[in-house]
Amino acid sequence: MNGEEKTTLALFLDLAGDYLKDGYKRDRQYTPGFFPDDAVPSSLPLAYQVDEDEHDEYTNEPFDSPELKTNDIDTAIRNCRACALATVKKNAVPGEGALHPLVMVIGEGPGADEDSSGRPFVGKAGQLLDKMLASIELSRETNCFIANMVKCRPPGNRDPDPSEITACFPFLKQQIALLRPRIILCAGRVAAQNLLSKNQGINSLRGEFFSYENIPVLCTFHPSAILRDESLKRPAWEDLKLLRAKLNSSENDA
Ligand code: SF4
């Protein structure tokens, strides 16, 4: 029985229990979550525990290939019920892009356009992000991966709350471990503060490199903030130049 079937069965049993007890259907905050092997996200085995010599019988891809592992993570995200955002989302948004990225961009969470499409950064802010990346020869088609701190949309575009970020963080952690980007770019305060475990605002965090799991991390303004305030364009451009220079120096070192 797969996770979706288990969830359906659990919902049915809850409903039957309500009717047998007193005939009153109780509202539940969110549905039970079942993951592969019934693990919670922090201990999700995903594809990391498979025998590296085994191959997928249909594609003949080795089981430890980034393609199959990201597919496993995406499936776990789409089946996830670990926080209340699962009940209000239309689509989970695992992330997309190159599987051996130079840069991994991390935003805070999906907005309305992303929730509808299941893809990250596709609204006006996403179009601006694509332009910003293109200005330093980066793109999600070739050398960037785009993801968010939380994979389901917080209602009304509010910031994800700390419990939602904590519940979702294992997925991002696994994506970073699998993709091993050369540099991480945090777009906005929420991603910057939570990835780096810092409290300062984005104005303090931008413009210098930090480190996460030995990967250099640069923070800059979220494209939505730049759309609201044009004066942020220049400092954001300075950040992008810094990012390009770091990439160039790491390419020279390689
Ligand atoms: Fe699961 Fe993350 Fe979606 Fe919450 S936001 S339901 S933890 S995938």
PDB file of C-alpha atoms and ligand atoms in Angstrom:
ATOM      1  CA  MET A   1       0.000   0.000   0.000  1.00  0.00           C
ATOM      2  CA  ASN A   2       1.521   3.361  -0.989  1.00  0.00           C
ATOM      3  CA  GLY A   3       1.479   6.566   1.093  1.00  0.00           C
ATOM      4  CA  GLU A   4      -1.558   8.031  -0.692  1.00  0.00           C
ATOM      5  CA  GLU A   5      -3.597   4.850  -0.168  1.00  0.00           C
ATOM      6  CA  LYS A   6      -2.584   4.784   3.518  1.00  0.00           C
ATOM      7  CA  THR A   7      -3.680   8.386   3.935  1.00  0.00           C
ATOM      8  CA  THR A   8      -7.044   7.658   2.272  1.00  0.00           C
ATOM      9  CA  LEU A   9      -7.546   4.615   4.515  1.00  0.00           C
ATOM     10  CA  ALA A  10      -6.663   6.615   7.652  1.00  0.00           C
ATOM     11  CA  LEU A  11      -9.107   9.383   6.684  1.00  0.00           C
ATOM     12  CA  PHE A  12     -11.830   6.789   6.126  1.00  0.00           C
ATOM     13  CA  LEU A  13     -11.135   5.162   9.516  1.00  0.00           C
ATOM     14  CA  ASP A  14     -11.204   8.559  11.257  1.00  0.00           C
ATOM     15  CA  LEU A  15     -14.548   9.333   9.628  1.00  0.00           C
ATOM     16  CA  ALA A  16     -15.986   5.917  10.508  1.00  0.00           C
ATOM     17  CA  GLY A  17     -14.785   6.373  14.103  1.00  0.00           C
ATOM     18  CA  ASP A  18     -16.530   9.754  14.347  1.00  0.00           C
ATOM     19  CA  TYR A  19     -19.843   8.330  13.140  1.00  0.00           C
ATOM     20  CA  LEU A  20     -19.640   5.261  15.380  1.00  0.00           C
ATOM     21  CA  LYS A  21     -18.838   7.414  18.413  1.00  0.00           C
ATOM     22  CA  ASP A  22     -21.530  10.083  18.250  1.00  0.00           C
ATOM     23  CA  GLY A  23     -22.364  10.691  14.583  1.00  0.00           C
ATOM     24  CA  TYR A  24     -20.507  14.012  14.611  1.00  0.00           C
ATOM     25  CA  LYS A  25     -17.766  14.556  12.035  1.00  0.00           C
ATOM     26  CA  ARG A  26     -14.805  16.300  13.653  1.00  0.00           C
ATOM     27  CA  ASP A  27     -12.742  18.877  11.806  1.00  0.00           C
ATOM     28  CA  ARG A  28      -9.139  17.892  11.766  1.00  0.00           C
ATOM     29  CA  GLN A  29      -6.399  20.442  11.256  1.00  0.00           C
ATOM     30  CA  TYR A  30      -4.581  18.322   8.761  1.00  0.00           C
ATOM     31  CA  THR A  31      -4.541  14.853   7.393  1.00  0.00           C
ATOM     32  CA  PRO A  32      -2.278  12.113   8.670  1.00  0.00           C
ATOM     33  CA  GLY A  33       1.004  11.934   6.836  1.00  0.00           C
ATOM     34  CA  PHE A  34       2.511   8.815   5.433  1.00  0.00           C
ATOM     35  CA  PHE A  35       5.888   8.801   3.839  1.00  0.00           C
ATOM     36  CA  PRO A  36       7.851   6.046   2.232  1.00  0.00           C
ATOM     37  CA  ASP A  37       8.548   3.565   5.057  1.00  0.00           C
ATOM     38  CA  ASP A  38       6.218   5.637   7.286  1.00  0.00           C
ATOM     39  CA  ALA A  39       9.139   7.812   8.406  1.00  0.00           C
ATOM     40  CA  VAL A  40       8.875  11.461   9.326  1.00  0.00           C
ATOM     41  CA  PRO A  41      10.800  13.824   7.022  1.00  0.00           C
ATOM     42  CA  SER A  42      13.778  14.197   9.348  1.00  0.00           C
ATOM     43  CA  SER A  43      14.498  10.523   9.013  1.00  0.00           C
ATOM     44  CA  LEU A  44      13.268   9.937   5.489  1.00  0.00           C
ATOM     45  CA  PRO A  45      15.530   7.344   3.958  1.00  0.00           C
ATOM     46  CA  LEU A  46      14.615   8.342   0.379  1.00  0.00           C
ATOM     47  CA  ALA A  47      17.093   6.868  -2.045  1.00  0.00           C
ATOM     48  CA  TYR A  48      20.121   7.310   0.143  1.00  0.00           C
ATOM     49  CA  GLN A  49      19.935   3.839   1.566  1.00  0.00           C
ATOM     50  CA  VAL A  50      19.654   1.874  -1.662  1.00  0.00           C
ATOM     51  CA  ASP A  51      22.418  -0.324  -2.938  1.00  0.00           C
ATOM     52  CA  GLU A  52      24.492   1.860  -5.211  1.00  0.00           C
ATOM     53  CA  ASP A  53      25.093  -1.032  -7.607  1.00  0.00           C
ATOM     54  CA  GLU A  54      21.381  -1.554  -8.276  1.00  0.00           C
ATOM     55  CA  HIS A  55      19.708  -0.045 -11.330  1.00  0.00           C
ATOM     56  CA  ASP A  56      16.145   0.994 -12.134  1.00  0.00           C
ATOM     57  CA  GLU A  57      14.695  -1.870 -14.172  1.00  0.00           C
ATOM     58  CA  TYR A  58      12.953   0.459 -16.659  1.00  0.00           C
ATOM     59  CA  THR A  59      15.479   3.267 -17.206  1.00  0.00           C
ATOM     60  CA  ASN A  60      18.633   1.352 -16.256  1.00  0.00           C
ATOM     61  CA  GLU A  61      19.685   4.477 -14.293  1.00  0.00           C
ATOM     62  CA  PRO A  62      21.765   3.629 -11.205  1.00  0.00           C
ATOM     63  CA  PHE A  63      19.586   4.085  -8.109  1.00  0.00           C
ATOM     64  CA  ASP A  64      21.975   6.653  -6.712  1.00  0.00           C
ATOM     65  CA  SER A  65      21.698   8.916  -9.797  1.00  0.00           C
ATOM     66  CA  PRO A  66      20.658  12.506  -9.006  1.00  0.00           C
ATOM     67  CA  GLU A  67      17.729  12.093 -11.409  1.00  0.00           C
ATOM     68  CA  LEU A  68      16.165   9.221  -9.479  1.00  0.00           C
ATOM     69  CA  LYS A  69      16.995  10.663  -6.061  1.00  0.00           C
ATOM     70  CA  THR A  70      15.426  14.037  -6.881  1.00  0.00           C
ATOM     71  CA  ASN A  71      12.376  12.172  -8.179  1.00  0.00           C
ATOM     72  CA  ASP A  72      12.163  10.386  -4.819  1.00  0.00           C
ATOM     73  CA  ILE A  73      12.436  13.673  -2.930  1.00  0.00           C
ATOM     74  CA  ASP A  74       9.800  15.283  -5.172  1.00  0.00           C
ATOM     75  CA  THR A  75       7.420  12.377  -4.560  1.00  0.00           C
ATOM     76  CA  ALA A  76       7.959  12.550  -0.800  1.00  0.00           C
ATOM     77  CA  ILE A  77       7.276  16.308  -0.878  1.00  0.00           C
ATOM     78  CA  ARG A  78       4.074  15.862  -2.878  1.00  0.00           C
ATOM     79  CA  ASN A  79       2.838  13.205  -0.421  1.00  0.00           C
ATOM     80  CA  CYS A  80       3.921  15.146   2.661  1.00  0.00           C
ATOM     81  CA  ARG A  81       1.432  16.065   5.396  1.00  0.00           C
ATOM     82  CA  ALA A  82       3.960  17.107   8.012  1.00  0.00           C
ATOM     83  CA  CYS A  83       2.569  20.603   8.519  1.00  0.00           C
ATOM     84  CA  ALA A  84      -0.737  22.406   8.125  1.00  0.00           C
ATOM     85  CA  LEU A  85       0.251  23.929   4.766  1.00  0.00           C
ATOM     86  CA  ALA A  86      -0.558  20.538   3.211  1.00  0.00           C
ATOM     87  CA  THR A  87      -4.256  21.227   3.704  1.00  0.00           C
ATOM     88  CA  VAL A  88      -4.331  24.625   1.974  1.00  0.00           C
ATOM     89  CA  LYS A  89      -1.988  24.121  -0.953  1.00  0.00           C
ATOM     90  CA  LYS A  90      -3.074  23.310  -4.498  1.00  0.00           C
ATOM     91  CA  ASN A  91       0.305  21.928  -5.509  1.00  0.00           C
ATOM     92  CA  ALA A  92       3.504  21.327  -3.610  1.00  0.00           C
ATOM     93  CA  VAL A  93       6.511  22.988  -5.254  1.00  0.00           C
ATOM     94  CA  PRO A  94       9.607  20.820  -4.782  1.00  0.00           C
ATOM     95  CA  GLY A  95      11.919  22.917  -6.980  1.00  0.00           C
ATOM     96  CA  GLU A  96      13.439  22.623 -10.435  1.00  0.00           C
ATOM     97  CA  GLY A  97      16.599  23.139 -12.395  1.00  0.00           C
ATOM     98  CA  ALA A  98      19.964  21.652 -13.234  1.00  0.00           C
ATOM     99  CA  LEU A  99      20.976  18.578 -11.271  1.00  0.00           C
ATOM    100  CA  HIS A 100      24.624  19.603 -11.089  1.00  0.00           C
ATOM    101  CA  PRO A 101      24.082  23.298 -10.432  1.00  0.00           C
ATOM    102  CA  LEU A 102      26.636  26.026 -10.078  1.00  0.00           C
ATOM    103  CA  VAL A 103      24.109  27.931  -7.985  1.00  0.00           C
ATOM    104  CA  MET A 104      21.126  26.879  -5.896  1.00  0.00           C
ATOM    105  CA  VAL A 105      18.671  29.715  -5.326  1.00  0.00           C
ATOM    106  CA  ILE A 106      16.536  29.425  -2.198  1.00  0.00           C
ATOM    107  CA  GLY A 107      13.448  31.558  -1.673  1.00  0.00           C
ATOM    108  CA  GLU A 108      10.976  31.528   1.197  1.00  0.00           C
ATOM    109  CA  GLY A 109       7.966  29.661  -0.230  1.00  0.00           C
ATOM    110  CA  PRO A 110       5.599  29.369  -3.173  1.00  0.00           C
ATOM    111  CA  GLY A 111       3.213  32.207  -4.051  1.00  0.00           C
ATOM    112  CA  ALA A 112      -0.110  31.985  -5.884  1.00  0.00           C
ATOM    113  CA  ASP A 113       1.382  31.379  -9.357  1.00  0.00           C
ATOM    114  CA  GLU A 114       3.727  28.747  -8.013  1.00  0.00           C
ATOM    115  CA  ASP A 115       0.919  27.071  -6.065  1.00  0.00           C
ATOM    116  CA  SER A 116      -1.159  26.858  -9.265  1.00  0.00           C
ATOM    117  CA  SER A 117       1.629  25.564 -11.472  1.00  0.00           C
ATOM    118  CA  GLY A 118       3.685  23.469  -9.045  1.00  0.00           C
ATOM    119  CA  ARG A 119       6.837  25.285 -10.270  1.00  0.00           C
ATOM    120  CA  PRO A 120       9.083  27.668  -8.304  1.00  0.00           C
ATOM    121  CA  PHE A 121       9.436  31.371  -9.130  1.00  0.00           C
ATOM    122  CA  VAL A 122       7.118  31.579 -12.149  1.00  0.00           C
ATOM    123  CA  GLY A 123       5.225  34.817 -11.434  1.00  0.00           C
ATOM    124  CA  LYS A 124       6.532  38.355 -11.936  1.00  0.00           C
ATOM    125  CA  ALA A 125       9.143  37.847  -9.232  1.00  0.00           C
ATOM    126  CA  GLY A 126      10.236  34.655 -10.963  1.00  0.00           C
ATOM    127  CA  GLN A 127      10.600  36.446 -14.275  1.00  0.00           C
ATOM    128  CA  LEU A 128      12.777  39.046 -12.584  1.00  0.00           C
ATOM    129  CA  LEU A 129      14.834  36.307 -10.933  1.00  0.00           C
ATOM    130  CA  ASP A 130      15.402  34.706 -14.348  1.00  0.00           C
ATOM    131  CA  LYS A 131      16.590  38.078 -15.703  1.00  0.00           C
ATOM    132  CA  MET A 132      18.885  38.604 -12.725  1.00  0.00           C
ATOM    133  CA  LEU A 133      20.413  35.155 -13.210  1.00  0.00           C
ATOM    134  CA  ALA A 134      20.752  35.646 -16.971  1.00  0.00           C
ATOM    135  CA  SER A 135      22.696  38.876 -16.354  1.00  0.00           C
ATOM    136  CA  ILE A 136      25.489  36.749 -14.870  1.00  0.00           C
ATOM    137  CA  GLU A 137      25.134  33.850 -17.298  1.00  0.00           C
ATOM    138  CA  LEU A 138      23.048  31.621 -15.086  1.00  0.00           C
ATOM    139  CA  SER A 139      19.716  29.958 -15.757  1.00  0.00           C
ATOM    140  CA  ARG A 140      17.494  27.273 -14.313  1.00  0.00           C
ATOM    141  CA  GLU A 141      17.704  25.444 -17.667  1.00  0.00           C
ATOM    142  CA  THR A 142      21.453  24.956 -17.585  1.00  0.00           C
ATOM    143  CA  ASN A 143      23.263  25.659 -14.329  1.00  0.00           C
ATOM    144  CA  CYS A 144      20.923  26.682 -11.474  1.00  0.00           C
ATOM    145  CA  PHE A 145      18.478  24.869  -9.238  1.00  0.00           C
ATOM    146  CA  ILE A 146      15.612  26.879  -7.714  1.00  0.00           C
ATOM    147  CA  ALA A 147      13.925  25.865  -4.471  1.00  0.00           C
ATOM    148  CA  ASN A 148      12.228  27.292  -1.383  1.00  0.00           C
ATOM    149  CA  MET A 149      12.433  26.953   2.387  1.00  0.00           C
ATOM    150  CA  VAL A 150       8.890  25.557   2.460  1.00  0.00           C
ATOM    151  CA  LYS A 151       7.423  23.598  -0.408  1.00  0.00           C
ATOM    152  CA  CYS A 152       3.739  24.485   0.074  1.00  0.00           C
ATOM    153  CA  ARG A 153       2.186  27.937  -0.131  1.00  0.00           C
ATOM    154  CA  PRO A 154       1.537  29.815   3.111  1.00  0.00           C
ATOM    155  CA  PRO A 155      -1.966  31.302   2.722  1.00  0.00           C
ATOM    156  CA  GLY A 156      -2.206  34.968   1.756  1.00  0.00           C
ATOM    157  CA  ASN A 157       1.529  35.051   0.959  1.00  0.00           C
ATOM    158  CA  ARG A 158       2.398  35.347   4.648  1.00  0.00           C
ATOM    159  CA  ASP A 159       5.856  34.323   5.811  1.00  0.00           C
ATOM    160  CA  PRO A 160       6.103  30.616   6.650  1.00  0.00           C
ATOM    161  CA  ASP A 161       5.990  30.224  10.414  1.00  0.00           C
ATOM    162  CA  PRO A 162       8.861  28.608  12.350  1.00  0.00           C
ATOM    163  CA  SER A 163       7.060  25.286  12.826  1.00  0.00           C
ATOM    164  CA  GLU A 164       6.408  25.043   9.079  1.00  0.00           C
ATOM    165  CA  ILE A 165      10.040  25.823   8.281  1.00  0.00           C
ATOM    166  CA  THR A 166      11.231  23.243  10.806  1.00  0.00           C
ATOM    167  CA  ALA A 167       8.884  20.590   9.393  1.00  0.00           C
ATOM    168  CA  CYS A 168       9.989  21.258   5.821  1.00  0.00           C
ATOM    169  CA  PHE A 169      13.703  21.838   6.321  1.00  0.00           C
ATOM    170  CA  PRO A 170      14.742  18.156   5.987  1.00  0.00           C
ATOM    171  CA  PHE A 171      13.636  18.239   2.353  1.00  0.00           C
ATOM    172  CA  LEU A 172      15.801  21.268   1.570  1.00  0.00           C
ATOM    173  CA  LYS A 173      18.688  19.735   3.466  1.00  0.00           C
ATOM    174  CA  GLN A 174      18.417  16.603   1.359  1.00  0.00           C
ATOM    175  CA  GLN A 175      18.215  18.606  -1.853  1.00  0.00           C
ATOM    176  CA  ILE A 176      21.376  20.524  -0.936  1.00  0.00           C
ATOM    177  CA  ALA A 177      23.190  17.307   0.027  1.00  0.00           C
ATOM    178  CA  LEU A 178      22.223  15.681  -3.248  1.00  0.00           C
ATOM    179  CA  LEU A 179      22.807  18.590  -5.615  1.00  0.00           C
ATOM    180  CA  ARG A 180      25.957  19.990  -3.918  1.00  0.00           C
ATOM    181  CA  PRO A 181      25.742  23.407  -5.621  1.00  0.00           C
ATOM    182  CA  ARG A 182      28.964  25.383  -5.826  1.00  0.00           C
ATOM    183  CA  ILE A 183      27.233  28.393  -4.243  1.00  0.00           C
ATOM    184  CA  ILE A 184      23.865  28.968  -2.552  1.00  0.00           C
ATOM    185  CA  LEU A 185      22.029  32.234  -3.162  1.00  0.00           C
ATOM    186  CA  CYS A 186      19.406  33.042  -0.518  1.00  0.00           C
ATOM    187  CA  ALA A 187      16.692  35.281  -1.957  1.00  0.00           C
ATOM    188  CA  GLY A 188      15.259  37.337   0.879  1.00  0.00           C
ATOM    189  CA  ARG A 189      15.301  37.513   4.661  1.00  0.00           C
ATOM    190  CA  VAL A 190      13.353  34.334   5.444  1.00  0.00           C
ATOM    191  CA  ALA A 191      15.695  32.061   3.473  1.00  0.00           C
ATOM    192  CA  ALA A 192      18.812  33.887   4.686  1.00  0.00           C
ATOM    193  CA  GLN A 193      17.905  33.856   8.387  1.00  0.00           C
ATOM    194  CA  ASN A 194      16.724  30.268   8.473  1.00  0.00           C
ATOM    195  CA  LEU A 195      19.459  28.660   6.405  1.00  0.00           C
ATOM    196  CA  LEU A 196      22.185  30.492   8.301  1.00  0.00           C
ATOM    197  CA  SER A 197      20.471  30.459  11.739  1.00  0.00           C
ATOM    198  CA  LYS A 198      20.872  34.216  12.073  1.00  0.00           C
ATOM    199  CA  ASN A 199      18.557  36.956  13.273  1.00  0.00           C
ATOM    200  CA  GLN A 200      19.793  39.987  11.348  1.00  0.00           C
ATOM    201  CA  GLY A 201      17.772  41.560   8.576  1.00  0.00           C
ATOM    202  CA  ILE A 202      18.635  41.121   4.924  1.00  0.00           C
ATOM    203  CA  ASN A 203      20.439  44.475   4.788  1.00  0.00           C
ATOM    204  CA  SER A 204      22.969  43.144   7.299  1.00  0.00           C
ATOM    205  CA  LEU A 205      23.255  39.685   5.780  1.00  0.00           C
ATOM    206  CA  ARG A 206      23.687  40.628   2.123  1.00  0.00           C
ATOM    207  CA  GLY A 207      26.972  41.583   0.482  1.00  0.00           C
ATOM    208  CA  GLU A 208      29.234  38.988   2.113  1.00  0.00           C
ATOM    209  CA  PHE A 209      29.685  35.244   1.977  1.00  0.00           C
ATOM    210  CA  PHE A 210      28.642  32.861   4.738  1.00  0.00           C
ATOM    211  CA  SER A 211      28.840  29.082   4.737  1.00  0.00           C
ATOM    212  CA  TYR A 212      26.361  26.230   4.997  1.00  0.00           C
ATOM    213  CA  GLU A 213      27.763  22.685   5.093  1.00  0.00           C
ATOM    214  CA  ASN A 214      30.983  24.070   3.582  1.00  0.00           C
ATOM    215  CA  ILE A 215      29.086  25.613   0.657  1.00  0.00           C
ATOM    216  CA  PRO A 216      29.503  29.404   0.267  1.00  0.00           C
ATOM    217  CA  VAL A 217      26.207  31.244   0.813  1.00  0.00           C
ATOM    218  CA  LEU A 218      25.403  34.720  -0.465  1.00  0.00           C
ATOM    219  CA  CYS A 219      22.209  36.529   0.501  1.00  0.00           C
ATOM    220  CA  THR A 220      20.398  39.174  -1.487  1.00  0.00           C
ATOM    221  CA  PHE A 221      16.976  40.776  -1.751  1.00  0.00           C
ATOM    222  CA  HIS A 222      13.978  38.710  -2.791  1.00  0.00           C
ATOM    223  CA  PRO A 223      12.887  39.669  -6.335  1.00  0.00           C
ATOM    224  CA  SER A 224       9.437  40.577  -4.950  1.00  0.00           C
ATOM    225  CA  ALA A 225      11.088  43.167  -2.708  1.00  0.00           C
ATOM    226  CA  ILE A 226      12.974  44.579  -5.713  1.00  0.00           C
ATOM    227  CA  LEU A 227       9.697  44.844  -7.632  1.00  0.00           C
ATOM    228  CA  ARG A 228       8.207  46.802  -4.729  1.00  0.00           C
ATOM    229  CA  ASP A 229      11.238  49.054  -4.238  1.00  0.00           C
ATOM    230  CA  GLU A 230      13.346  49.953  -7.274  1.00  0.00           C
ATOM    231  CA  SER A 231      16.117  51.385  -5.102  1.00  0.00           C
ATOM    232  CA  LEU A 232      17.073  47.791  -4.218  1.00  0.00           C
ATOM    233  CA  LYS A 233      18.094  47.082  -7.824  1.00  0.00           C
ATOM    234  CA  ARG A 234      21.579  48.554  -7.458  1.00  0.00           C
ATOM    235  CA  PRO A 235      22.597  46.690  -4.279  1.00  0.00           C
ATOM    236  CA  ALA A 236      21.084  43.504  -5.731  1.00  0.00           C
ATOM    237  CA  TRP A 237      23.245  43.995  -8.828  1.00  0.00           C
ATOM    238  CA  GLU A 238      26.300  44.403  -6.553  1.00  0.00           C
ATOM    239  CA  ASP A 239      25.407  41.061  -4.951  1.00  0.00           C
ATOM    240  CA  LEU A 240      25.106  39.405  -8.348  1.00  0.00           C
ATOM    241  CA  LYS A 241      28.526  40.706  -9.367  1.00  0.00           C
ATOM    242  CA  LEU A 242      29.943  39.299  -6.137  1.00  0.00           C
ATOM    243  CA  LEU A 243      28.337  35.941  -6.937  1.00  0.00           C
ATOM    244  CA  ARG A 244      29.791  35.935 -10.459  1.00  0.00           C
ATOM    245  CA  ALA A 245      33.258  36.817  -9.180  1.00  0.00           C
ATOM    246  CA  LYS A 246      33.118  33.963  -6.653  1.00  0.00           C
ATOM    247  CA  LEU A 247      32.026  31.529  -9.351  1.00  0.00           C
ATOM    248  CA  ASN A 248      34.840  32.700 -11.625  1.00  0.00           C
ATOM    249  CA  SER A 249      37.415  32.258  -8.888  1.00  0.00           C
ATOM    250  CA  SER A 250      36.102  28.802  -7.988  1.00  0.00           C
ATOM    251  CA  GLU A 251      36.217  27.829 -11.690  1.00  0.00           C
ATOM    252  CA  ASN A 252      39.834  28.977 -11.831  1.00  0.00           C
ATOM    253  CA  ASP A 253      40.628  26.929  -8.715  1.00  0.00           C
ATOM    254  CA  ALA A 254      38.942  23.816 -10.130  1.00  0.00           C
TER     255      ALA A 254
HETATM  256 FE1  SF4 B   1       5.350  18.978   4.016  1.00  0.00          FE
HETATM  257 FE2  SF4 B   1       6.858  21.115   3.596  1.00  0.00          FE
HETATM  258 FE3  SF4 B   1       4.443  21.002   2.496  1.00  0.00          FE
HETATM  259 FE4  SF4 B   1       4.683  21.328   5.150  1.00  0.00          FE
HETATM  260  S1  SF4 B   1       5.354  22.768   3.554  1.00  0.00           S
HETATM  261  S2  SF4 B   1       3.292  19.887   4.084  1.00  0.00           S
HETATM  262  S3  SF4 B   1       6.517  20.086   5.596  1.00  0.00           S
HETATM  263  S4  SF4 B   1       6.187  19.657   2.047  1.00  0.00           S
END
